[in-house]
PDB file of C-alpha atoms in Angstrom:
ATOM      1  CA  GLY A   9      35.591  65.706 140.648  1.00 85.00           C
ATOM      2  CA  ILE A  10      38.966  67.085 139.740  1.00 91.00           C
ATOM      3  CA  GLN A  11      41.929  64.691 139.602  1.00 93.00           C
ATOM      4  CA  VAL A  12      45.342  65.849 140.764  1.00 96.00           C
ATOM      5  CA  GLU A  13      48.216  63.547 139.964  1.00 96.00           C
ATOM      6  CA  GLN A  14      51.867  63.950 140.793  1.00 97.00           C
ATOM      7  CA  SER A  15      54.942  62.323 139.369  1.00 97.00           C
ATOM      8  CA  PRO A  16      57.148  60.632 140.127  1.00 97.00           C
ATOM      9  CA  PRO A  17      55.580  59.001 143.200  1.00 97.00           C
ATOM     10  CA  ASP A  18      58.993  58.286 144.693  1.00 97.00           C
ATOM     11  CA  LEU A  19      62.393  59.840 144.096  1.00 97.00           C
ATOM     12  CA  ILE A  20      65.805  59.127 145.564  1.00 97.00           C
ATOM     13  CA  LEU A  21      68.592  61.627 144.954  1.00 96.00           C
ATOM     14  CA  GLN A  22      72.184  62.020 145.915  1.00 97.00           C
ATOM     15  CA  GLU A  23      72.913  65.254 147.756  1.00 97.00           C
ATOM     16  CA  GLY A  24      73.672  68.038 145.269  1.00 97.00           C
ATOM     17  CA  ALA A  25      71.504  66.649 142.480  1.00 98.00           C
ATOM     18  CA  ASN A  26      68.695  68.537 140.763  1.00 97.00           C
ATOM     19  CA  SER A  27      65.131  67.318 140.273  1.00 97.00           C
ATOM     20  CA  THR A  28      61.797  68.229 138.731  1.00 98.00           C
ATOM     21  CA  LEU A  29      58.466  67.266 140.265  1.00 98.00           C
ATOM     22  CA  ARG A  30      55.288  67.461 138.234  1.00 98.00           C
ATOM     23  CA  CYS A  31      51.653  68.096 139.104  1.00 98.00           C
ATOM     24  CA  ASN A  32      48.893  67.494 136.535  1.00 98.00           C
ATOM     25  CA  PHE A  33      45.277  68.442 137.112  1.00 96.00           C
ATOM     26  CA  SER A  34      42.225  67.496 135.128  1.00 95.00           C
ATOM     27  CA  ASP A  35      40.162  70.695 135.228  1.00 92.00           C
ATOM     28  CA  SER A  36      40.487  74.463 135.456  1.00 89.00           C
ATOM     29  CA  VAL A  37      41.768  75.771 138.757  1.00 89.00           C
ATOM     30  CA  ASN A  38      41.831  79.185 140.342  1.00 87.00           C
ATOM     31  CA  ASN A  39      44.884  78.633 142.489  1.00 90.00           C
ATOM     32  CA  LEU A  40      47.697  76.219 143.134  1.00 94.00           C
ATOM     33  CA  GLN A  41      50.045  75.758 146.069  1.00 95.00           C
ATOM     34  CA  TRP A  42      53.084  73.579 146.613  1.00 97.00           C
ATOM     35  CA  PHE A  43      53.757  72.159 150.082  1.00 97.00           C
ATOM     36  CA  HIS A  44      56.582  70.232 151.681  1.00 97.00           C
ATOM     37  CA  GLN A  45      55.559  67.804 154.395  1.00 96.00           C
ATOM     38  CA  ASN A  46      58.533  67.204 156.636  1.00 90.00           C
ATOM     39  CA  PRO A  47      59.187  63.918 158.458  1.00 85.00           C
ATOM     40  CA  TRP A  48      57.283  65.228 161.488  1.00 84.00           C
ATOM     41  CA  GLY A  49      54.154  65.755 159.413  1.00 88.00           C
ATOM     42  CA  GLN A  50      54.176  69.543 159.233  1.00 90.00           C
ATOM     43  CA  LEU A  51      52.925  70.975 155.936  1.00 94.00           C
ATOM     44  CA  ILE A  52      55.072  73.919 154.948  1.00 93.00           C
ATOM     45  CA  ASN A  53      54.051  76.372 152.232  1.00 93.00           C
ATOM     46  CA  LEU A  54      56.559  76.567 149.414  1.00 96.00           C
ATOM     47  CA  PHE A  55      54.770  78.496 146.701  1.00 95.00           C
ATOM     48  CA  TYR A  56      51.426  80.063 145.952  1.00 93.00           C
ATOM     49  CA  ILE A  57      51.510  79.937 142.169  1.00 95.00           C
ATOM     50  CA  PRO A  58      48.280  80.012 140.147  1.00 92.00           C
ATOM     51  CA  SER A  59      50.307  80.892 137.042  1.00 94.00           C
ATOM     52  CA  GLY A  60      53.763  81.952 135.960  1.00 96.00           C
ATOM     53  CA  THR A  61      57.118  81.290 137.577  1.00 97.00           C
ATOM     54  CA  LYS A  62      58.453  81.985 141.050  1.00 97.00           C
ATOM     55  CA  GLN A  63      61.791  81.335 142.692  1.00 97.00           C
ATOM     56  CA  ASN A  64      62.812  81.054 146.308  1.00 96.00           C
ATOM     57  CA  GLY A  65      66.430  80.137 146.855  1.00 97.00           C
ATOM     58  CA  ARG A  66      67.125  76.664 145.502  1.00 97.00           C
ATOM     59  CA  LEU A  67      63.458  76.098 144.727  1.00 98.00           C
ATOM     60  CA  SER A  68      61.432  77.394 141.838  1.00 98.00           C
ATOM     61  CA  ALA A  69      58.005  76.625 140.449  1.00 98.00           C
ATOM     62  CA  THR A  70      56.167  77.120 137.189  1.00 98.00           C
ATOM     63  CA  THR A  71      52.449  76.762 136.555  1.00 97.00           C
ATOM     64  CA  VAL A  72      50.942  76.656 133.066  1.00 97.00           C
ATOM     65  CA  ALA A  73      47.267  76.846 133.936  1.00 93.00           C
ATOM     66  CA  THR A  74      46.053  76.621 130.330  1.00 93.00           C
ATOM     67  CA  GLU A  75      47.830  73.273 129.968  1.00 96.00           C
ATOM     68  CA  ARG A  76      46.854  72.121 133.454  1.00 96.00           C
ATOM     69  CA  TYR A  77      50.218  71.394 134.998  1.00 97.00           C
ATOM     70  CA  SER A  78      52.760  72.769 137.428  1.00 98.00           C
ATOM     71  CA  LEU A  79      56.429  71.953 137.981  1.00 98.00           C
ATOM     72  CA  LEU A  80      58.561  72.239 141.088  1.00 98.00           C
ATOM     73  CA  TYR A  81      62.316  72.430 140.591  1.00 98.00           C
ATOM     74  CA  ILE A  82      64.750  71.586 143.346  1.00 97.00           C
ATOM     75  CA  SER A  83      68.382  72.424 142.666  1.00 97.00           C
ATOM     76  CA  SER A  84      71.452  71.345 144.626  1.00 97.00           C
ATOM     77  CA  SER A  85      69.315  69.111 146.831  1.00 97.00           C
ATOM     78  CA  GLN A  86      70.109  68.725 150.525  1.00 97.00           C
ATOM     79  CA  THR A  87      69.178  66.009 153.011  1.00 96.00           C
ATOM     80  CA  THR A  88      66.792  68.463 154.657  1.00 94.00           C
ATOM     81  CA  ASP A  89      64.772  68.504 151.421  1.00 96.00           C
ATOM     82  CA  SER A  90      63.615  64.958 152.191  1.00 95.00           C
ATOM     83  CA  GLY A  91      59.917  64.472 152.787  1.00 95.00           C
ATOM     84  CA  VAL A  92      56.752  64.475 150.751  1.00 97.00           C
ATOM     85  CA  TYR A  93      55.916  67.217 148.271  1.00 98.00           C
ATOM     86  CA  PHE A  94      52.275  67.953 147.566  1.00 98.00           C
ATOM     87  CA  CYS A  95      50.609  70.225 145.099  1.00 97.00           C
ATOM     88  CA  ALA A  96      47.100  71.391 145.995  1.00 95.00           C
ATOM     89  CA  VAL A  97      44.634  73.092 143.674  1.00 94.00           C
ATOM     90  CA  GLU A  98      41.638  75.257 144.345  1.00 89.00           C
ATOM     91  CA  TRP A  99      39.010  73.931 142.001  1.00 83.00           C
ATOM     92  CA  ARG A 100      36.758  76.462 140.229  1.00 78.00           C
ATOM     93  CA  GLY A 101      36.510  78.858 143.163  1.00 70.00           C
ATOM     94  CA  THR A 102      35.207  76.218 145.537  1.00 77.00           C
ATOM     95  CA  TYR A 103      37.508  77.724 148.192  1.00 79.00           C
ATOM     96  CA  LYS A 104      38.801  74.306 149.128  1.00 84.00           C
ATOM     97  CA  TYR A 105      42.133  72.883 148.099  1.00 90.00           C
ATOM     98  CA  ILE A 106      42.327  69.396 146.619  1.00 93.00           C
ATOM     99  CA  PHE A 107      45.641  67.698 147.215  1.00 95.00           C
ATOM    100  CA  GLY A 108      47.622  65.637 144.769  1.00 95.00           C
ATOM    101  CA  THR A 109      48.972  62.165 145.338  1.00 91.00           C
ATOM    102  CA  GLY A 110      52.373  63.438 146.497  1.00 96.00           C
ATOM    103  CA  THR A 111      56.009  62.813 145.604  1.00 98.00           C
ATOM    104  CA  ARG A 112      58.094  61.166 148.319  1.00 97.00           C
ATOM    105  CA  LEU A 113      61.661  62.480 148.093  1.00 97.00           C
ATOM    106  CA  LYS A 114      64.681  61.052 149.857  1.00 96.00           C
ATOM    107  CA  VAL A 115      68.013  62.841 149.566  1.00 97.00           C
ATOM    108  CA  LEU A 116      71.038  60.775 150.487  1.00 97.00           C
ATOM    109  CA  ALA A 117      74.193  62.285 152.002  1.00 95.00           C
TER     110      ALA A 117
ATOM    111  CA  GLY B  30      49.022  83.487 167.554  1.00 52.00           C
ATOM    112  CA  ALA B  31      51.952  83.187 165.231  1.00 80.00           C
ATOM    113  CA  GLY B  32      50.718  80.026 163.583  1.00 93.00           C
ATOM    114  CA  VAL B  33      47.796  77.615 163.504  1.00 96.00           C
ATOM    115  CA  SER B  34      47.675  75.770 166.809  1.00 97.00           C
ATOM    116  CA  GLN B  35      46.071  72.355 167.244  1.00 97.00           C
ATOM    117  CA  THR B  36      45.384  70.388 170.394  1.00 97.00           C
ATOM    118  CA  PRO B  37      45.869  67.682 171.385  1.00 97.00           C
ATOM    119  CA  SER B  38      48.889  66.791 169.306  1.00 96.00           C
ATOM    120  CA  ASN B  39      48.260  63.112 170.010  1.00 97.00           C
ATOM    121  CA  LYS B  40      45.147  61.310 171.132  1.00 97.00           C
ATOM    122  CA  VAL B  41      44.593  57.607 171.736  1.00 98.00           C
ATOM    123  CA  THR B  42      40.999  56.595 172.342  1.00 97.00           C
ATOM    124  CA  GLU B  43      38.989  53.427 172.526  1.00 97.00           C
ATOM    125  CA  LYS B  44      36.569  52.417 169.818  1.00 98.00           C
ATOM    126  CA  GLY B  45      33.146  53.880 170.473  1.00 98.00           C
ATOM    127  CA  LYS B  46      34.351  56.879 172.463  1.00 98.00           C
ATOM    128  CA  TYR B  47      33.751  60.558 171.701  1.00 98.00           C
ATOM    129  CA  VAL B  48      36.652  62.800 170.690  1.00 98.00           C
ATOM    130  CA  GLU B  49      37.105  66.558 170.311  1.00 98.00           C
ATOM    131  CA  LEU B  50      39.975  68.135 168.403  1.00 98.00           C
ATOM    132  CA  ARG B  51      40.646  71.848 168.709  1.00 98.00           C
ATOM    133  CA  CYS B  52      42.061  74.358 166.235  1.00 98.00           C
ATOM    134  CA  ASP B  53      43.153  77.915 166.956  1.00 97.00           C
ATOM    135  CA  PRO B  54      43.757  79.699 163.647  1.00 96.00           C
ATOM    136  CA  ILE B  55      46.158  82.494 162.866  1.00 95.00           C
ATOM    137  CA  SER B  56      44.901  85.696 164.449  1.00 93.00           C
ATOM    138  CA  GLY B  57      42.636  87.622 162.104  1.00 90.00           C
ATOM    139  CA  HIS B  58      42.090  84.770 159.650  1.00 92.00           C
ATOM    140  CA  THR B  59      38.432  84.440 158.808  1.00 92.00           C
ATOM    141  CA  ALA B  60      38.569  81.198 156.831  1.00 92.00           C
ATOM    142  CA  LEU B  61      39.273  77.871 158.523  1.00 95.00           C
ATOM    143  CA  TYR B  62      39.609  74.382 157.066  1.00 95.00           C
ATOM    144  CA  TRP B  63      39.745  70.843 158.425  1.00 97.00           C
ATOM    145  CA  TYR B  64      41.512  68.084 156.512  1.00 97.00           C
ATOM    146  CA  ARG B  65      42.195  64.441 157.319  1.00 97.00           C
ATOM    147  CA  GLN B  66      45.330  62.589 156.271  1.00 96.00           C
ATOM    148  CA  SER B  67      45.663  58.828 156.418  1.00 94.00           C
ATOM    149  CA  LEU B  68      49.008  57.097 156.306  1.00 90.00           C
ATOM    150  CA  GLY B  69      50.623  57.361 152.886  1.00 88.00           C
ATOM    151  CA  GLN B  70      47.876  59.576 151.480  1.00 91.00           C
ATOM    152  CA  GLY B  71      47.457  63.250 150.767  1.00 93.00           C
ATOM    153  CA  PRO B  72      45.234  65.419 152.957  1.00 96.00           C
ATOM    154  CA  GLU B  73      41.508  65.084 152.253  1.00 96.00           C
ATOM    155  CA  PHE B  74      39.142  68.010 152.657  1.00 95.00           C
ATOM    156  CA  LEU B  75      36.534  67.727 155.403  1.00 97.00           C
ATOM    157  CA  ILE B  76      34.945  71.130 156.034  1.00 96.00           C
ATOM    158  CA  TYR B  77      35.466  74.846 155.408  1.00 92.00           C
ATOM    159  CA  PHE B  78      34.281  77.719 157.604  1.00 93.00           C
ATOM    160  CA  GLN B  79      33.892  81.307 156.576  1.00 90.00           C
ATOM    161  CA  GLY B  80      33.454  83.146 159.852  1.00 89.00           C
ATOM    162  CA  THR B  81      31.099  81.205 162.084  1.00 90.00           C
ATOM    163  CA  GLY B  82      29.277  79.312 159.376  1.00 89.00           C
ATOM    164  CA  ALA B  83      30.223  76.099 157.616  1.00 88.00           C
ATOM    165  CA  ALA B  84      30.390  77.198 153.988  1.00 86.00           C
ATOM    166  CA  ASP B  85      31.167  73.709 152.714  1.00 91.00           C
ATOM    167  CA  ASP B  86      30.917  70.489 154.732  1.00 93.00           C
ATOM    168  CA  SER B  87      30.860  68.164 151.742  1.00 92.00           C
ATOM    169  CA  GLY B  88      33.961  66.283 152.895  1.00 94.00           C
ATOM    170  CA  LEU B  89      32.619  65.080 156.242  1.00 96.00           C
ATOM    171  CA  PRO B  90      32.462  61.287 155.833  1.00 95.00           C
ATOM    172  CA  ASN B  91      29.268  60.661 157.803  1.00 95.00           C
ATOM    173  CA  ASP B  92      27.066  62.061 160.554  1.00 96.00           C
ATOM    174  CA  ARG B  93      29.473  60.962 163.282  1.00 97.00           C
ATOM    175  CA  PHE B  94      31.632  63.915 162.317  1.00 98.00           C
ATOM    176  CA  PHE B  95      30.680  67.459 163.210  1.00 96.00           C
ATOM    177  CA  ALA B  96      32.560  70.751 163.504  1.00 97.00           C
ATOM    178  CA  VAL B  97      31.751  74.105 165.044  1.00 96.00           C
ATOM    179  CA  ARG B  98      33.253  77.563 165.120  1.00 96.00           C
ATOM    180  CA  PRO B  99      30.879  79.501 167.370  1.00 94.00           C
ATOM    181  CA  GLU B 100      32.746  82.812 167.583  1.00 92.00           C
ATOM    182  CA  GLY B 101      34.499  82.768 164.236  1.00 90.00           C
ATOM    183  CA  SER B 102      37.900  81.960 165.655  1.00 94.00           C
ATOM    184  CA  VAL B 103      38.594  78.652 167.440  1.00 97.00           C
ATOM    185  CA  SER B 104      37.057  75.575 165.873  1.00 98.00           C
ATOM    186  CA  THR B 105      36.344  72.135 167.303  1.00 98.00           C
ATOM    187  CA  LEU B 106      36.050  68.954 165.275  1.00 98.00           C
ATOM    188  CA  LYS B 107      33.871  66.416 167.059  1.00 98.00           C
ATOM    189  CA  ILE B 108      33.827  62.704 166.317  1.00 98.00           C
ATOM    190  CA  GLN B 109      31.177  60.490 167.885  1.00 98.00           C
ATOM    191  CA  ARG B 110      31.325  56.706 168.326  1.00 98.00           C
ATOM    192  CA  THR B 111      34.871  56.546 166.999  1.00 98.00           C
ATOM    193  CA  GLU B 112      35.866  53.657 164.765  1.00 97.00           C
ATOM    194  CA  ARG B 113      39.318  52.251 164.051  1.00 96.00           C
ATOM    195  CA  GLY B 114      39.060  53.639 160.515  1.00 96.00           C
ATOM    196  CA  ASP B 115      38.959  57.152 161.966  1.00 97.00           C
ATOM    197  CA  SER B 116      42.617  56.817 162.907  1.00 97.00           C
ATOM    198  CA  ALA B 117      44.475  59.524 160.992  1.00 97.00           C
ATOM    199  CA  VAL B 118      46.092  62.917 161.321  1.00 97.00           C
ATOM    200  CA  TYR B 119      43.524  65.693 161.477  1.00 98.00           C
ATOM    201  CA  LEU B 120      44.906  68.902 160.040  1.00 97.00           C
ATOM    202  CA  CYS B 121      43.549  72.389 160.487  1.00 97.00           C
ATOM    203  CA  ALA B 122      44.369  75.308 158.206  1.00 95.00           C
ATOM    204  CA  SER B 123      43.429  78.966 158.039  1.00 94.00           C
ATOM    205  CA  SER B 124      43.599  81.741 155.485  1.00 91.00           C
ATOM    206  CA  PRO B 125      43.205  85.509 155.724  1.00 89.00           C
ATOM    207  CA  TRP B 126      39.773  85.731 154.133  1.00 79.00           C
ATOM    208  CA  GLY B 127      37.283  83.516 152.472  1.00 64.00           C
ATOM    209  CA  GLY B 128      37.132  83.214 148.767  1.00 64.00           C
ATOM    210  CA  SER B 129      39.477  82.501 145.972  1.00 64.00           C
ATOM    211  CA  GLY B 130      43.067  83.570 145.866  1.00 69.00           C
ATOM    212  CA  ASN B 131      44.158  82.651 149.346  1.00 74.00           C
ATOM    213  CA  THR B 132      47.280  81.046 150.676  1.00 85.00           C
ATOM    214  CA  ILE B 133      46.316  78.534 153.354  1.00 89.00           C
ATOM    215  CA  TYR B 134      48.497  77.764 156.363  1.00 92.00           C
ATOM    216  CA  PHE B 135      48.427  74.455 158.198  1.00 94.00           C
ATOM    217  CA  GLY B 136      48.868  73.516 161.824  1.00 96.00           C
ATOM    218  CA  GLU B 137      50.951  70.557 162.945  1.00 94.00           C
ATOM    219  CA  GLY B 138      47.954  68.280 163.176  1.00 96.00           C
ATOM    220  CA  SER B 139      46.285  66.108 165.764  1.00 97.00           C
ATOM    221  CA  TRP B 140      47.260  62.448 165.504  1.00 96.00           C
ATOM    222  CA  LEU B 141      44.241  60.336 166.405  1.00 98.00           C
ATOM    223  CA  THR B 142      44.555  56.622 167.102  1.00 97.00           C
ATOM    224  CA  VAL B 143      41.437  54.561 167.776  1.00 98.00           C
ATOM    225  CA  VAL B 144      42.163  51.224 169.423  1.00 97.00           C
TER     226      VAL B 144
END
């Protein structure tokens, strides 16, 4: 099956710092989403980004499907950004999303 | 409803008991998914419904797990003869239509603990 790996696995930032999270996948995908899982376990959609670049406030994402990776940028991080970030890929039109290993982010005040 | 609703939010059951978890998707969404998330792991796919039918149940771990969606809206995940290893968060998601190119939206999950 497809492998979806994220790096780094853990990240600690001081408030105000910037960071880049990476998602690599081992096969062609039709779609890709980024999620933030907050400390209460809720998965929140950040981006639907099968290719190209999108921005939403302090967050932006880029997917280069031909090279099988996606990046999530967080600028001017805040304590509320803490949690786990997952990328999830839809593999070859299977209609199901396969989740990556996650990046656990902690932002310190 | 405004979002995907799951009940119960928490369930503690004894080993060997039967459990039902319910999911009410976003109104009008035809596709529905069940995932399971163990502590420290990412969500793992269990089953996908398109309308009333299970289009892909390849993620169900064994025959103790079963899910239905009889009217194409609410779905129930059923677990028979629960085992301690079934303890996890069970997440439901829905999307507007089946097929590629969908954004999926998750509920808050049902936390199952088997003691």
